[in-house]
CSV table of C-alpha atoms in Angstrom, one decimal:
chain,number,residue,atom,x,y,z
A,1,MET,CA,2.2,-43.3,42.3
A,2,ARG,CA,2.3,-45.7,39.3
A,3,MET,CA,-0.5,-43.8,37.5
A,4,ARG,CA,1.3,-40.5,38.0
A,5,MET,CA,4.6,-41.9,36.6
A,6,THR,CA,2.6,-43.2,33.6
A,7,TRP,CA,1.1,-39.8,33.0
A,8,LEU,CA,4.6,-38.1,33.2
A,9,LEU,CA,6.0,-40.6,30.7
A,10,THR,CA,3.1,-40.1,28.3
A,11,SER,CA,3.6,-36.3,28.5
A,12,LEU,CA,7.2,-36.6,27.7
A,13,ILE,CA,6.4,-38.7,24.7
A,14,VAL,CA,3.5,-36.8,23.3
A,15,TRP,CA,4.6,-33.2,24.0
A,16,PRO,CA,7.4,-33.0,21.4
A,17,ALA,CA,5.0,-34.1,18.6
A,18,LEU,CA,2.5,-31.4,19.5
A,19,ALA,CA,4.8,-28.4,20.0
A,20,ALA,CA,6.5,-28.0,16.6
A,21,GLU,CA,8.9,-25.1,16.4
A,22,PRO,CA,7.5,-22.0,14.7
A,23,LEU,CA,8.8,-21.8,11.2
A,24,GLU,CA,10.0,-18.5,9.6
A,25,LEU,CA,9.8,-18.2,5.8
A,26,THR,CA,9.8,-15.5,3.3
A,27,GLY,CA,8.3,-17.2,0.2
A,28,LYS,CA,8.7,-15.9,-3.3
A,29,ILE,CA,6.7,-13.1,-5.0
A,30,ASP,CA,5.0,-14.9,-7.9
A,31,ALA,CA,2.4,-12.4,-9.3
A,32,VAL,CA,1.6,-8.7,-9.0
A,33,THR,CA,-1.5,-6.8,-10.2
A,34,VAL,CA,-0.9,-3.1,-10.4
A,35,TYR,CA,-3.9,-0.8,-9.9
A,36,ARG,CA,-4.1,2.9,-9.8
A,37,GLY,CA,-2.5,3.8,-6.5
A,38,GLN,CA,-2.2,0.2,-5.1
A,39,ALA,CA,-1.0,-3.2,-6.1
A,40,LEU,CA,-2.0,-6.8,-5.2
A,41,VAL,CA,1.0,-8.9,-4.4
A,42,THR,CA,0.9,-12.7,-4.3
A,43,ARG,CA,3.6,-14.7,-2.5
A,44,LEU,CA,4.0,-18.4,-3.1
A,45,VAL,CA,5.3,-20.2,0.1
A,46,ASP,CA,6.6,-23.7,0.2
A,47,ILE,CA,6.0,-25.2,3.7
A,48,PRO,CA,8.1,-28.2,4.7
A,49,GLY,CA,6.9,-31.1,7.0
A,50,PRO,CA,6.2,-32.5,9.4
A,51,ALA,CA,2.5,-32.9,9.4
A,52,GLY,CA,0.2,-31.4,12.0
A,53,LEU,CA,-0.7,-28.0,13.4
A,54,ARG,CA,2.0,-25.5,12.6
A,55,GLU,CA,2.6,-21.8,13.1
A,56,ILE,CA,4.3,-20.3,10.0
A,57,THR,CA,5.8,-16.8,10.1
A,58,ILE,CA,6.0,-15.0,6.7
A,59,THR,CA,8.6,-12.3,7.3
A,60,ASP,CA,10.1,-9.4,5.3
A,61,LEU,CA,6.7,-7.9,4.3
A,62,PRO,CA,7.0,-4.5,2.8
A,63,GLU,CA,6.6,-1.2,4.7
A,64,GLN,CA,3.7,0.0,2.5
A,65,ILE,CA,1.5,-3.1,3.2
A,66,LEU,CA,-2.1,-2.7,4.2
A,67,PRO,CA,-2.5,-5.0,7.2
A,68,GLY,CA,-6.2,-5.4,6.8
A,69,SER,CA,-5.7,-6.9,3.3
A,70,ILE,CA,-3.5,-9.8,4.2
A,71,HIS,CA,-5.2,-13.1,3.1
A,72,ALA,CA,-3.8,-16.6,3.0
A,73,GLU,CA,-5.2,-19.4,0.9
A,74,THR,CA,-4.0,-22.9,0.2
A,75,ALA,CA,-2.5,-24.1,-3.0
A,76,ASP,CA,-3.0,-27.8,-2.2
A,77,GLU,CA,-4.6,-29.8,0.6
A,78,LEU,CA,-3.4,-27.9,3.7
A,79,SER,CA,-5.9,-25.7,5.6
A,80,VAL,CA,-5.4,-22.2,7.0
A,81,ARG,CA,-6.8,-21.7,10.5
A,82,SER,CA,-5.9,-18.1,11.3
A,83,VAL,CA,-3.9,-15.1,9.9
A,84,ARG,CA,-2.6,-12.2,12.0
A,85,TYR,CA,-0.2,-9.3,11.3
A,86,ARG,CA,2.6,-8.1,13.6
A,87,VAL,CA,5.5,-5.7,13.7
A,88,ARG,CA,8.7,-6.7,15.4
A,89,PRO,CA,11.6,-4.3,16.1
A,90,VAL,CA,15.1,-5.2,14.8
A,91,ASP,CA,18.6,-3.8,15.2
A,92,LYS,CA,19.2,-3.2,11.5
A,93,ASP,CA,17.1,-2.4,8.4
A,94,VAL,CA,15.5,-5.5,6.8
A,95,ARG,CA,16.4,-4.7,3.2
A,96,ASP,CA,19.8,-5.7,1.8
A,97,GLU,CA,20.4,-2.5,-0.2
A,98,VAL,CA,19.5,-0.4,2.9
A,99,ARG,CA,21.8,-2.5,5.0
A,100,GLU,CA,24.7,-1.8,2.5
A,101,LEU,CA,23.9,1.9,2.7
A,102,ASP,CA,23.8,1.7,6.5
A,103,ALA,CA,27.2,0.0,6.5
A,104,LYS,CA,28.7,2.7,4.3
A,105,ILE,CA,27.1,5.4,6.5
A,106,ASP,CA,28.7,3.8,9.6
A,107,GLU,CA,32.1,3.6,7.8
A,108,THR,CA,31.9,7.3,6.8
A,109,ASN,CA,31.0,8.3,10.4
A,110,ASN,CA,34.0,6.3,11.7
A,111,LEU,CA,36.2,8.2,9.2
A,112,LEU,CA,34.7,11.5,10.3
A,113,ARG,CA,35.4,10.6,14.0
A,114,ALA,CA,39.0,9.7,13.1
A,115,ASN,CA,39.4,13.0,11.2
A,116,GLN,CA,38.0,14.9,14.2
A,117,ARG,CA,40.5,13.1,16.4
A,118,PHE,CA,43.5,14.0,14.1
A,119,THR,CA,42.2,17.6,14.1
A,120,GLU,CA,42.3,17.7,17.9
A,121,GLU,CA,45.8,16.2,17.9
A,122,THR,CA,46.9,18.8,15.4
A,123,ALA,CA,45.5,21.6,17.6
A,124,GLU,CA,47.4,20.1,20.6
A,125,ARG,CA,50.7,19.9,18.7
A,126,LYS,CA,50.2,23.5,17.6
A,127,ALA,CA,49.6,24.6,21.2
A,128,TYR,CA,52.7,22.7,22.3
A,129,LEU,CA,54.8,24.4,19.6
A,130,GLU,CA,53.5,27.8,20.7
A,131,ARG,CA,54.6,27.0,24.3
A,132,LEU,CA,58.0,25.8,23.0
A,133,GLU,CA,58.5,28.9,21.0
A,134,THR,CA,57.7,31.1,24.0
A,135,PHE,CA,60.2,29.1,26.1
A,136,THR,CA,62.9,29.3,23.4
A,137,ALA,CA,62.5,33.0,23.0
A,138,ALA,CA,62.7,33.7,26.7
A,139,THR,CA,65.8,31.5,27.1
A,140,ALA,CA,67.6,33.0,24.1
A,141,ASN,CA,67.0,36.5,25.6
A,142,VAL,CA,68.5,35.5,28.9
A,143,GLU,CA,71.5,33.9,27.3
A,144,LEU,CA,72.0,36.8,25.0
A,145,THR,CA,72.0,39.2,28.0
A,146,GLN,CA,74.5,37.0,29.8
A,147,GLY,CA,76.7,36.7,26.7
A,148,VAL,CA,76.6,32.9,26.6
A,149,LEU,CA,74.2,32.5,23.6
A,150,ASN,CA,74.6,29.2,21.7
A,151,ALA,CA,73.7,30.3,18.2
A,152,PRO,CA,73.7,26.8,16.5
A,153,THR,CA,71.3,25.4,19.1
A,154,VAL,CA,69.0,28.4,18.7
A,155,ARG,CA,69.1,28.1,14.9
A,156,GLU,CA,68.3,24.3,15.0
A,157,LEU,CA,65.5,24.9,17.4
A,158,THR,CA,64.1,27.7,15.3
A,159,GLU,CA,64.2,25.6,12.1
A,160,PHE,CA,62.6,22.8,13.9
A,161,ILE,CA,59.7,25.0,15.1
A,162,PHE,CA,59.2,26.5,11.6
A,163,LYS,CA,59.3,23.0,10.0
A,164,ALA,CA,56.8,21.6,12.5
A,165,ARG,CA,54.5,24.6,12.0
A,166,GLU,CA,54.6,24.0,8.2
A,167,ASP,CA,53.8,20.3,8.6
A,168,LEU,CA,51.0,21.1,11.0
A,169,ALA,CA,49.5,23.7,8.6
A,170,ASN,CA,49.7,21.2,5.7
A,171,GLY,CA,48.2,18.5,7.8
A,172,GLN,CA,45.4,20.7,9.1
A,173,LEU,CA,44.6,21.8,5.5
A,174,GLU,CA,44.4,18.1,4.4
A,175,LEU,CA,42.2,17.2,7.4
A,176,GLU,CA,39.8,20.1,6.5
A,177,ARG,CA,39.6,18.8,2.9
A,178,GLU,CA,39.0,15.3,4.0
A,179,GLN,CA,36.3,16.4,6.5
A,180,LYS,CA,34.4,18.3,3.7
A,181,THR,CA,34.7,15.3,1.4
A,182,LEU,CA,33.4,12.9,4.1
A,183,ALA,CA,30.6,15.2,5.0
A,184,SER,CA,29.5,15.4,1.4
A,185,GLN,CA,29.6,11.6,1.1
A,186,LEU,CA,27.6,11.2,4.3
A,187,GLU,CA,25.0,13.6,3.1
A,188,LEU,CA,24.7,11.8,-0.2
A,189,LEU,CA,24.4,8.4,1.4
A,190,GLN,CA,21.7,9.6,3.8
A,191,ARG,CA,19.8,11.2,0.9
A,192,LYS,CA,20.0,7.9,-1.1
A,193,ARG,CA,18.7,6.0,1.9
A,194,ASN,CA,15.8,8.4,2.5
A,195,GLU,CA,14.9,8.2,-1.2
A,196,LEU,CA,15.1,4.4,-1.1
A,197,THR,CA,13.1,3.9,2.1
A,198,GLY,CA,11.4,7.1,2.9
A,199,GLY,CA,12.8,7.0,6.4
A,200,SER,CA,14.0,4.5,9.0
A,201,ASN,CA,12.7,0.9,8.7
A,202,ARG,CA,14.2,-0.8,11.7
A,203,VAL,CA,11.1,-3.1,12.1
A,204,VAL,CA,10.2,-6.3,10.4
A,205,ARG,CA,6.6,-6.8,9.3
A,206,GLU,CA,5.3,-10.4,9.5
A,207,ALA,CA,2.2,-12.4,8.9
A,208,VAL,CA,1.7,-15.2,11.5
A,209,ILE,CA,-0.3,-18.0,10.0
A,210,PHE,CA,-1.7,-21.0,11.9
A,211,ILE,CA,-2.1,-24.0,9.5
A,212,ASP,CA,-3.0,-27.7,9.5
A,213,LEU,CA,-0.5,-29.6,7.4
A,214,PRO,CA,-2.0,-33.0,6.4
A,215,ASN,CA,1.1,-34.9,5.5
A,216,ASP,CA,4.9,-34.9,6.1
A,217,ALA,CA,5.6,-34.1,2.5
A,218,GLY,CA,4.7,-30.4,3.1
A,219,GLY,CA,2.5,-28.1,1.1
A,220,LYS,CA,2.1,-24.8,-0.7
A,221,MET,CA,0.3,-21.7,0.3
A,222,ARG,CA,-0.4,-18.3,-1.3
A,223,LEU,CA,-0.2,-15.1,0.7
A,224,ARG,CA,-1.9,-12.1,-0.9
A,225,TYR,CA,-1.9,-8.5,0.3
A,226,LEU,CA,-2.3,-4.9,-1.0
A,227,VAL,CA,0.5,-2.3,-0.9
A,228,ASN,CA,0.4,1.5,-1.4
A,229,ASN,CA,2.7,3.7,-3.4
A,230,SER,CA,2.2,1.6,-6.6
A,231,ASN,CA,0.7,3.2,-9.7
A,232,TRP,CA,0.9,3.0,-13.5
A,233,SER,CA,-0.1,5.3,-16.4
A,234,PRO,CA,-0.2,4.6,-20.1
A,235,SER,CA,2.0,6.1,-22.7
A,236,TYR,CA,2.2,5.6,-26.5
A,237,ASN,CA,5.0,5.7,-29.1
A,238,VAL,CA,4.3,5.7,-32.8
A,239,ARG,CA,7.3,4.6,-34.9
A,240,HIS,CA,7.9,4.4,-38.7
A,241,ALA,CA,10.6,2.2,-40.0
A,242,ALA,CA,12.0,2.7,-43.5
A,243,ASP,CA,11.5,-0.9,-44.4
A,244,GLN,CA,7.8,-1.0,-43.4
A,245,ASP,CA,4.7,0.2,-45.2
A,246,GLY,CA,2.8,1.0,-42.0
A,247,LEU,CA,3.4,2.3,-38.5
A,248,LEU,CA,4.2,0.5,-35.2
A,249,VAL,CA,2.1,1.7,-32.3
A,250,GLU,CA,3.8,0.8,-28.9
A,251,TYR,CA,1.6,0.8,-25.8
A,252,ASN,CA,3.8,1.3,-22.7
A,253,ALA,CA,3.1,1.5,-19.0
A,254,SER,CA,5.0,3.9,-16.8
A,255,ILE,CA,5.0,2.1,-13.5
A,256,GLU,CA,5.8,3.7,-10.1
A,257,GLN,CA,6.9,1.1,-7.6
A,258,MET,CA,7.8,2.3,-4.1
A,259,SER,CA,6.2,-0.4,-2.0
A,260,GLY,CA,9.4,-1.2,-0.1
A,261,GLU,CA,10.1,-4.6,-1.7
A,262,ASP,CA,11.5,-5.7,-5.1
A,263,TRP,CA,9.3,-7.6,-7.5
A,264,THR,CA,11.7,-10.0,-9.2
A,265,ASP,CA,10.7,-12.2,-12.1
A,266,VAL,CA,6.9,-12.0,-11.5
A,267,GLU,CA,3.8,-12.3,-13.5
A,268,THR,CA,2.6,-8.7,-13.9
A,269,THR,CA,-0.9,-7.6,-14.6
A,270,LEU,CA,-1.9,-4.0,-15.1
A,271,SER,CA,-5.5,-3.1,-14.3
A,272,THR,CA,-7.6,0.1,-14.6
A,273,ALA,CA,-10.0,-1.1,-11.9
A,274,THR,CA,-10.0,0.2,-8.4
A,275,PRO,CA,-9.2,-2.4,-5.7
A,276,SER,CA,-11.6,-2.6,-2.8
A,277,LEU,CA,-11.5,-4.7,0.4
A,278,VAL,CA,-15.2,-4.3,1.0
A,279,ALA,CA,-17.7,-5.9,-1.4
A,280,LYS,CA,-20.8,-4.0,-2.3
A,281,ALA,CA,-23.9,-5.8,-1.2
A,282,PRO,CA,-26.4,-6.5,-4.0
A,283,THR,CA,-29.7,-4.6,-4.1
A,284,LEU,CA,-32.5,-6.6,-2.7
A,285,GLU,CA,-35.5,-6.5,-5.0
A,286,PRO,CA,-39.0,-7.6,-3.9
A,287,MET,CA,-40.1,-11.0,-5.0
A,288,GLN,CA,-43.8,-11.5,-5.7
A,289,ILE,CA,-45.1,-15.0,-5.1
A,290,THR,CA,-48.5,-16.0,-6.4
A,291,LEU,CA,-50.3,-19.3,-7.0
A,292,ARG,CA,-52.3,-18.1,-10.0
A,293,HIS,CA,-52.3,-15.3,-12.5
A,294,PRO,CA,-54.0,-12.0,-11.6
A,295,SER,CA,-57.8,-12.2,-11.7
A,296,GLN,CA,-59.8,-10.5,-14.4
A,297,VAL,CA,-61.0,-8.0,-11.9
A,298,GLN,CA,-57.5,-7.0,-10.9
A,299,LEU,CA,-56.4,-6.7,-14.6
A,300,GLU,CA,-59.4,-4.5,-15.4
A,301,ALA,CA,-58.7,-2.4,-12.3
A,302,GLN,CA,-55.1,-1.9,-13.5
A,303,ALA,CA,-56.1,-1.2,-17.0
A,304,ALA,CA,-58.6,1.4,-15.8
A,305,MET,CA,-55.8,3.4,-14.2
A,306,PRO,CA,-55.0,6.2,-16.6
A,307,LYS,CA,-51.8,7.1,-14.8
A,308,GLY,CA,-48.3,5.5,-15.0
A,309,TYR,CA,-46.7,3.4,-12.4
A,310,ASN,CA,-45.0,6.2,-10.5
A,311,GLU,CA,-48.1,8.4,-10.5
A,312,ALA,CA,-50.4,5.6,-9.3
A,313,ARG,CA,-48.1,4.5,-6.6
A,314,MET,CA,-47.7,8.1,-5.3
A,315,GLU,CA,-51.5,8.5,-5.2
A,316,LEU,CA,-51.8,5.3,-3.2
A,317,TYR,CA,-49.1,6.5,-0.8
A,318,GLN,CA,-51.0,9.8,-0.3
A,319,GLN,CA,-54.2,7.9,0.5
A,320,LYS,CA,-52.2,5.8,3.1
A,321,LEU,CA,-50.9,9.0,4.7
A,322,GLN,CA,-54.4,10.5,4.9
A,323,VAL,CA,-55.6,7.3,6.7
A,324,ASP,CA,-52.7,7.4,9.1
A,325,ASN,CA,-53.3,11.1,9.9
A,326,ARG,CA,-57.0,10.3,10.6
A,327,ARG,CA,-55.9,7.4,12.9
A,328,VAL,CA,-53.6,9.8,14.8
A,329,GLN,CA,-56.3,12.4,15.2
A,330,LYS,CA,-58.9,9.8,16.4
A,331,GLY,CA,-56.3,8.4,18.9
A,332,GLY,CA,-55.7,11.9,20.3
A,333,MET,CA,-59.4,12.6,20.7
A,334,SER,CA,-59.9,9.4,22.6
A,335,GLN,CA,-57.2,10.4,25.1
A,336,GLN,CA,-58.6,13.8,25.9
A,337,ARG,CA,-60.0,14.0,29.4
A,338,GLN,CA,-62.7,16.6,28.6
A,339,MET,CA,-64.3,14.7,25.7
A,340,SER,CA,-67.7,13.2,26.2
A,341,GLN,CA,-68.3,9.5,26.5
A,342,MET,CA,-70.3,9.6,23.3
A,343,ALA,CA,-67.4,11.0,21.3
A,344,ALA,CA,-65.1,8.3,22.8
A,345,ARG,CA,-67.5,5.6,21.6
A,346,GLN,CA,-67.6,7.1,18.1
A,347,ALA,CA,-63.8,7.2,18.0
A,348,GLU,CA,-63.5,3.5,19.0
A,349,ALA,CA,-66.1,2.6,16.4
A,350,ALA,CA,-64.1,4.4,13.7
A,351,GLU,CA,-61.0,2.2,14.3
A,352,PRO,CA,-62.1,-0.9,12.3
A,353,GLN,CA,-63.1,1.4,9.4
A,354,LEU,CA,-59.6,2.9,9.3
A,355,ASP,CA,-58.0,-0.6,9.4
A,356,LEU,CA,-60.2,-1.6,6.5
A,357,GLU,CA,-59.1,1.4,4.5
A,358,LEU,CA,-55.4,0.7,5.2
A,359,ASN,CA,-55.8,-2.9,4.1
A,360,GLN,CA,-57.5,-1.7,0.9
A,361,VAL,CA,-54.6,0.7,0.1
A,362,ALA,CA,-52.1,-2.1,0.8
A,363,ASN,CA,-54.0,-4.4,-1.5
A,364,ASP,CA,-54.0,-1.8,-4.3
A,365,LEU,CA,-50.2,-1.3,-3.9
A,366,GLN,CA,-49.6,-5.1,-4.2
A,367,VAL,CA,-51.8,-5.3,-7.2
A,368,LEU,CA,-50.0,-2.4,-8.8
A,369,ASP,CA,-46.6,-4.0,-8.2
A,370,LEU,CA,-47.8,-7.4,-9.4
A,371,VAL,CA,-49.4,-6.4,-12.7
A,372,SER,CA,-47.6,-3.2,-13.7
A,373,ALA,CA,-45.4,-3.5,-16.8
A,374,SER,CA,-43.7,-0.3,-15.9
A,375,ARG,CA,-42.5,-1.8,-12.6
A,376,SER,CA,-40.7,-4.6,-14.5
A,377,GLN,CA,-39.2,-2.1,-16.9
A,378,LEU,CA,-37.9,0.0,-14.0
A,379,ARG,CA,-36.3,-3.0,-12.4
A,380,GLU,CA,-34.6,-4.1,-15.6
A,381,ALA,CA,-33.3,-0.5,-16.1
A,382,ARG,CA,-31.8,-0.5,-12.6
A,383,GLU,CA,-30.2,-3.9,-13.2
A,384,ALA,CA,-28.7,-2.6,-16.4
A,385,GLN,CA,-27.0,0.3,-14.6
A,386,VAL,CA,-23.3,0.0,-14.1
A,387,ASP,CA,-21.8,1.7,-11.0
A,388,GLU,CA,-18.2,1.8,-12.4
A,389,GLY,CA,-16.8,2.4,-15.8
A,390,ILE,CA,-15.3,-0.4,-17.9
A,391,SER,CA,-12.1,-1.8,-16.4
A,392,VAL,CA,-9.4,-3.3,-18.5
A,393,SER,CA,-6.6,-5.6,-17.4
A,394,TYR,CA,-3.4,-6.2,-19.3
A,395,SER,CA,-1.3,-9.3,-18.6
A,396,LEU,CA,2.3,-8.9,-19.7
A,397,ALA,CA,3.5,-11.7,-22.0
A,398,SER,CA,6.7,-12.4,-20.1
A,399,ARG,CA,7.7,-12.2,-16.4
A,400,THR,CA,9.0,-8.8,-15.3
A,401,SER,CA,11.3,-7.5,-12.6
A,402,LEU,CA,10.3,-4.2,-10.9
A,403,PRO,CA,12.6,-3.1,-8.1
A,404,SER,CA,11.4,-0.6,-5.5
A,405,ARG,CA,12.7,2.7,-6.7
A,406,SER,CA,11.6,6.4,-6.6
A,407,ASP,CA,11.8,6.8,-10.4
A,408,ARG,CA,9.2,5.6,-12.9
A,409,GLN,CA,9.9,2.4,-14.9
A,410,LEU,CA,8.8,1.9,-18.5
A,411,VAL,CA,7.4,-1.5,-19.4
A,412,GLN,CA,5.9,-2.4,-22.8
A,413,ILE,CA,2.4,-3.8,-22.9
A,414,ALA,CA,2.0,-4.4,-26.6
A,415,ALA,CA,3.4,-3.3,-30.0
A,416,LEU,CA,0.7,-3.3,-32.8
A,417,PRO,CA,1.4,-2.7,-36.5
A,418,VAL,CA,-1.2,-0.5,-38.2
A,419,GLY,CA,-1.7,0.5,-41.8
A,420,ALA,CA,-1.0,4.1,-42.7
A,421,GLU,CA,-1.2,6.4,-45.8
A,422,PHE,CA,1.9,8.5,-46.1
A,423,TYR,CA,2.2,11.9,-47.8
A,424,LYS,CA,4.8,14.7,-48.0
A,425,VAL,CA,4.5,18.0,-46.2
A,426,ALA,CA,6.9,20.8,-47.0
A,427,THR,CA,7.1,24.1,-45.1
A,428,PRO,CA,9.6,26.2,-47.1
A,429,VAL,CA,8.9,29.3,-45.1
A,430,LEU,CA,10.1,27.7,-41.8
A,431,THR,CA,12.6,25.1,-42.9
A,432,SER,CA,14.2,23.5,-45.9
A,433,PHE,CA,13.2,20.0,-44.8
A,434,VAL,CA,10.3,17.8,-46.1
A,435,TYR,CA,8.4,15.8,-43.6
A,436,ASP,CA,6.5,12.5,-43.8
A,437,GLU,CA,3.1,12.5,-42.3
A,438,ALA,CA,0.7,9.6,-42.1
A,439,ARG,CA,-3.1,9.2,-41.8
């Protein structure tokens, strides 16, 4: 009983230290590299203490994220144990601007419902006036027949009905105008929301990271991921100022950013490369190992070959195929039941000779690979081949802000002054102006 109480007390003391509450952070987007069609986003996350094994949730990831590209790395001494991606449903959209639009849409819908209610009340009042008018007309006819008609009362009631009808007609017209205005506003808000988000986004995308924090002071971590719907294309402007001798060439980037998150005050790099999550394996080349230089006999045999490397190697492969075919034929003959015992012994005796010929062909192939100069030249030519074209990266001088929008955003990469030789061009047939052209 005493040992059990000790275990319970130990559990109560140790358990709070091991079960730290999961921490939800967003981090700050620090750097972005825009490729053709995608972008690599880097978030810098400050992780507070205490030390130990922690589960960190990086929330508010964009809707255009590629889950397989999420990668976490440490910026100091903490270590990352695991990274996984999850999608969690929420009641409202996760973006502030979308939430504001949703609030305006809800308010407009409420006004439309109130307008519909007033329209229904107007219809009810109009129906009541019609019943009242019917009752008044029938009563006036009876009183007129009996000679006891009260003219002032009938006149007041008639004026009341006409005035009420006029007020109801004006109110109904005003309600119809308000309904059209609210419907137009609602359509505009919904269109803005669709352009901003491309649809509903009532889920939150998160990266759940399991880390080992070494000290209570906390640490830093970088979270990198690829996003779609990001692109850029170059554009150029050539300007001539009156107080300058040359021209100013502006190199601009037209950036399309619809990833679903705003890039605010980030280091921006524009690249012409193509991002890939799968690395291409290097080509494995054969490595010849020898303890001495080729013998004089081997060098003379190689020099005696009048053909080039490809022709000689093809000839040796043909010899190997011929030996293999003979082996297959001999094996088939030894398996025939009708063949004589003498023929079977001859086929068995031919096996060592075939093996010797195969070994000789293999030896010639090795010598050819070892001493052929053409082989080295071919290998060097393959190593010099480039699978992709030249890729260029432009790092913008200052930090840039690129919100997630459907329209293209123009960012200047560089402005370069160049020398130019100006001359006059006049076209009197078409116009009376004189133009400046430059070479």
